[in-house]
Amino acid sequence: PVRASDVAPPTLVHRGDAVTLSLRSGALTISAPGKALDNASAGGAVRVVNLATSRTLDARVLARGEVEIVVR
């Protein structure tokens, strides 16, 4: 039998994948190219590198190839 612990959500972002970083604040959205440093599924946390600035950031996976910067 298949147990709940045997099933996991699909990985949407893989280490090394090109991703689009987004930062949303009200009606303003800023996007930049990035690269994933970890694997993650939808809603999961992932570290990414902003290719425009070489900064490492924390993000949340929105969809395949799309992440949203987590603002603390």
mmCIF file with all atom_site columns, C-alpha atoms in Angstrom:
data_model
loop_
_atom_site.group_PDB
_atom_site.id
_atom_site.type_symbol
_atom_site.label_atom_id
_atom_site.label_alt_id
_atom_site.label_comp_id
_atom_site.label_asym_id
_atom_site.label_entity_id
_atom_site.label_seq_id
_atom_site.pdbx_PDB_ins_code
_atom_site.Cartn_x
_atom_site.Cartn_y
_atom_site.Cartn_z
_atom_site.occupancy
_atom_site.B_iso_or_equiv
_atom_site.pdbx_formal_charge
_atom_site.auth_seq_id
_atom_site.auth_comp_id
_atom_site.auth_asym_id
_atom_site.auth_atom_id
_atom_site.pdbx_PDB_model_num
ATOM 1  C CA . PRO A 1 1  ? 0.000  0.000  0.000   1.00 0.00 ? 1  PRO A CA 1
ATOM 2  C CA . VAL A 1 2  ? 0.998  3.611  -0.528  1.00 0.00 ? 2  VAL A CA 1
ATOM 3  C CA . ARG A 1 3  ? 1.397  5.604  2.667   1.00 0.00 ? 3  ARG A CA 1
ATOM 4  C CA . ALA A 1 4  ? 0.972  9.369  2.973   1.00 0.00 ? 4  ALA A CA 1
ATOM 5  C CA . SER A 1 5  ? 4.672  9.630  3.857   1.00 0.00 ? 5  SER A CA 1
ATOM 6  C CA . ASP A 1 6  ? 5.519  8.022  0.476   1.00 0.00 ? 6  ASP A CA 1
ATOM 7  C CA . VAL A 1 7  ? 3.841  10.829 -1.484  1.00 0.00 ? 7  VAL A CA 1
ATOM 8  C CA . ALA A 1 8  ? 5.310  14.312 -1.939  1.00 0.00 ? 8  ALA A CA 1
ATOM 9  C CA . PRO A 1 9  ? 4.303  17.315 -4.028  1.00 0.00 ? 9  PRO A CA 1
ATOM 10 C CA . PRO A 1 10 ? 6.119  17.590 -7.377  1.00 0.00 ? 10 PRO A CA 1
ATOM 11 C CA . THR A 1 11 ? 9.365  19.547 -7.474  1.00 0.00 ? 11 THR A CA 1
ATOM 12 C CA . LEU A 1 12 ? 8.756  22.653 -9.598  1.00 0.00 ? 12 LEU A CA 1
ATOM 13 C CA . VAL A 1 13 ? 12.176 24.267 -9.215  1.00 0.00 ? 13 VAL A CA 1
ATOM 14 C CA . HIS A 1 14 ? 15.410 22.299 -9.373  1.00 0.00 ? 14 HIS A CA 1
ATOM 15 C CA . ARG A 1 15 ? 18.898 23.364 -8.299  1.00 0.00 ? 15 ARG A CA 1
ATOM 16 C CA . GLY A 1 16 ? 20.523 25.251 -11.189 1.00 0.00 ? 16 GLY A CA 1
ATOM 17 C CA . ASP A 1 17 ? 17.223 26.115 -12.921 1.00 0.00 ? 17 ASP A CA 1
ATOM 18 C CA . ALA A 1 18 ? 16.794 29.557 -14.435 1.00 0.00 ? 18 ALA A CA 1
ATOM 19 C CA . VAL A 1 19 ? 13.966 31.321 -12.600 1.00 0.00 ? 19 VAL A CA 1
ATOM 20 C CA . THR A 1 20 ? 12.168 34.648 -12.714 1.00 0.00 ? 20 THR A CA 1
ATOM 21 C CA . LEU A 1 21 ? 12.407 36.487 -9.396  1.00 0.00 ? 21 LEU A CA 1
ATOM 22 C CA . SER A 1 22 ? 9.464  38.732 -8.496  1.00 0.00 ? 22 SER A CA 1
ATOM 23 C CA . LEU A 1 23 ? 9.025  41.235 -5.711  1.00 0.00 ? 23 LEU A CA 1
ATOM 24 C CA . ARG A 1 24 ? 5.478  42.514 -5.256  1.00 0.00 ? 24 ARG A CA 1
ATOM 25 C CA . SER A 1 25 ? 4.387  45.500 -3.200  1.00 0.00 ? 25 SER A CA 1
ATOM 26 C CA . GLY A 1 26 ? 0.819  46.657 -3.834  1.00 0.00 ? 26 GLY A CA 1
ATOM 27 C CA . ALA A 1 27 ? 0.436  47.389 -7.549  1.00 0.00 ? 27 ALA A CA 1
ATOM 28 C CA . LEU A 1 28 ? 4.226  47.441 -8.101  1.00 0.00 ? 28 LEU A CA 1
ATOM 29 C CA . THR A 1 29 ? 6.009  44.294 -9.353  1.00 0.00 ? 29 THR A CA 1
ATOM 30 C CA . ILE A 1 30 ? 9.744  44.109 -9.999  1.00 0.00 ? 30 ILE A CA 1
ATOM 31 C CA . SER A 1 31 ? 11.189 41.107 -11.838 1.00 0.00 ? 31 SER A CA 1
ATOM 32 C CA . ALA A 1 32 ? 14.736 39.919 -12.461 1.00 0.00 ? 32 ALA A CA 1
ATOM 33 C CA . PRO A 1 33 ? 16.469 36.793 -13.773 1.00 0.00 ? 33 PRO A CA 1
ATOM 34 C CA . GLY A 1 34 ? 17.788 34.348 -11.214 1.00 0.00 ? 34 GLY A CA 1
ATOM 35 C CA . LYS A 1 35 ? 19.128 30.867 -10.596 1.00 0.00 ? 35 LYS A CA 1
ATOM 36 C CA . ALA A 1 36 ? 17.810 28.371 -8.042  1.00 0.00 ? 36 ALA A CA 1
ATOM 37 C CA . LEU A 1 37 ? 20.253 27.048 -5.452  1.00 0.00 ? 37 LEU A CA 1
ATOM 38 C CA . ASP A 1 38 ? 17.916 24.322 -4.131  1.00 0.00 ? 38 ASP A CA 1
ATOM 39 C CA . ASN A 1 39 ? 15.030 22.060 -5.145  1.00 0.00 ? 39 ASN A CA 1
ATOM 40 C CA . ALA A 1 40 ? 11.524 23.077 -4.040  1.00 0.00 ? 40 ALA A CA 1
ATOM 41 C CA . SER A 1 41 ? 7.846  22.420 -4.683  1.00 0.00 ? 41 SER A CA 1
ATOM 42 C CA . ALA A 1 42 ? 4.967  24.927 -4.925  1.00 0.00 ? 42 ALA A CA 1
ATOM 43 C CA . GLY A 1 43 ? 4.883  27.180 -1.863  1.00 0.00 ? 43 GLY A CA 1
ATOM 44 C CA . GLY A 1 44 ? 8.244  25.881 -0.694  1.00 0.00 ? 44 GLY A CA 1
ATOM 45 C CA . ALA A 1 45 ? 11.212 27.951 0.358   1.00 0.00 ? 45 ALA A CA 1
ATOM 46 C CA . VAL A 1 46 ? 14.177 28.164 -2.007  1.00 0.00 ? 46 VAL A CA 1
ATOM 47 C CA . ARG A 1 47 ? 17.450 30.106 -2.052  1.00 0.00 ? 47 ARG A CA 1
ATOM 48 C CA . VAL A 1 48 ? 18.107 31.922 -5.328  1.00 0.00 ? 48 VAL A CA 1
ATOM 49 C CA . VAL A 1 49 ? 20.818 34.110 -6.832  1.00 0.00 ? 49 VAL A CA 1
ATOM 50 C CA . ASN A 1 50 ? 19.749 37.342 -8.518  1.00 0.00 ? 50 ASN A CA 1
ATOM 51 C CA . LEU A 1 51 ? 21.817 37.232 -11.727 1.00 0.00 ? 51 LEU A CA 1
ATOM 52 C CA . ALA A 1 52 ? 21.675 41.036 -12.102 1.00 0.00 ? 52 ALA A CA 1
ATOM 53 C CA . THR A 1 53 ? 23.267 41.692 -8.681  1.00 0.00 ? 53 THR A CA 1
ATOM 54 C CA . SER A 1 54 ? 24.824 38.317 -7.692  1.00 0.00 ? 54 SER A CA 1
ATOM 55 C CA . ARG A 1 55 ? 22.979 38.549 -4.334  1.00 0.00 ? 55 ARG A CA 1
ATOM 56 C CA . THR A 1 56 ? 21.588 35.417 -2.695  1.00 0.00 ? 56 THR A CA 1
ATOM 57 C CA . LEU A 1 57 ? 17.956 35.783 -1.623  1.00 0.00 ? 57 LEU A CA 1
ATOM 58 C CA . ASP A 1 58 ? 15.214 33.757 0.076   1.00 0.00 ? 58 ASP A CA 1
ATOM 59 C CA . ALA A 1 59 ? 12.196 33.099 -2.116  1.00 0.00 ? 59 ALA A CA 1
ATOM 60 C CA . ARG A 1 60 ? 8.979  31.088 -2.288  1.00 0.00 ? 60 ARG A CA 1
ATOM 61 C CA . VAL A 1 61 ? 8.067  28.961 -5.320  1.00 0.00 ? 61 VAL A CA 1
ATOM 62 C CA . LEU A 1 62 ? 4.963  30.177 -7.173  1.00 0.00 ? 62 LEU A CA 1
ATOM 63 C CA . ALA A 1 63 ? 5.117  27.936 -10.256 1.00 0.00 ? 63 ALA A CA 1
ATOM 64 C CA . ARG A 1 64 ? 7.646  26.158 -12.471 1.00 0.00 ? 64 ARG A CA 1
ATOM 65 C CA . GLY A 1 65 ? 10.447 28.698 -13.022 1.00 0.00 ? 65 GLY A CA 1
ATOM 66 C CA . GLU A 1 66 ? 8.752  31.446 -10.995 1.00 0.00 ? 66 GLU A CA 1
ATOM 67 C CA . VAL A 1 67 ? 9.643  32.523 -7.454  1.00 0.00 ? 67 VAL A CA 1
ATOM 68 C CA . GLU A 1 68 ? 8.636  35.404 -5.216  1.00 0.00 ? 68 GLU A CA 1
ATOM 69 C CA . ILE A 1 69 ? 11.183 37.136 -2.985  1.00 0.00 ? 69 ILE A CA 1
ATOM 70 C CA . VAL A 1 70 ? 10.399 36.789 0.718   1.00 0.00 ? 70 VAL A CA 1
ATOM 71 C CA . VAL A 1 71 ? 10.593 40.186 2.439   1.00 0.00 ? 71 VAL A CA 1
ATOM 72 C CA . ARG A 1 72 ? 11.324 40.104 6.173   1.00 0.00 ? 72 ARG A CA 1
#
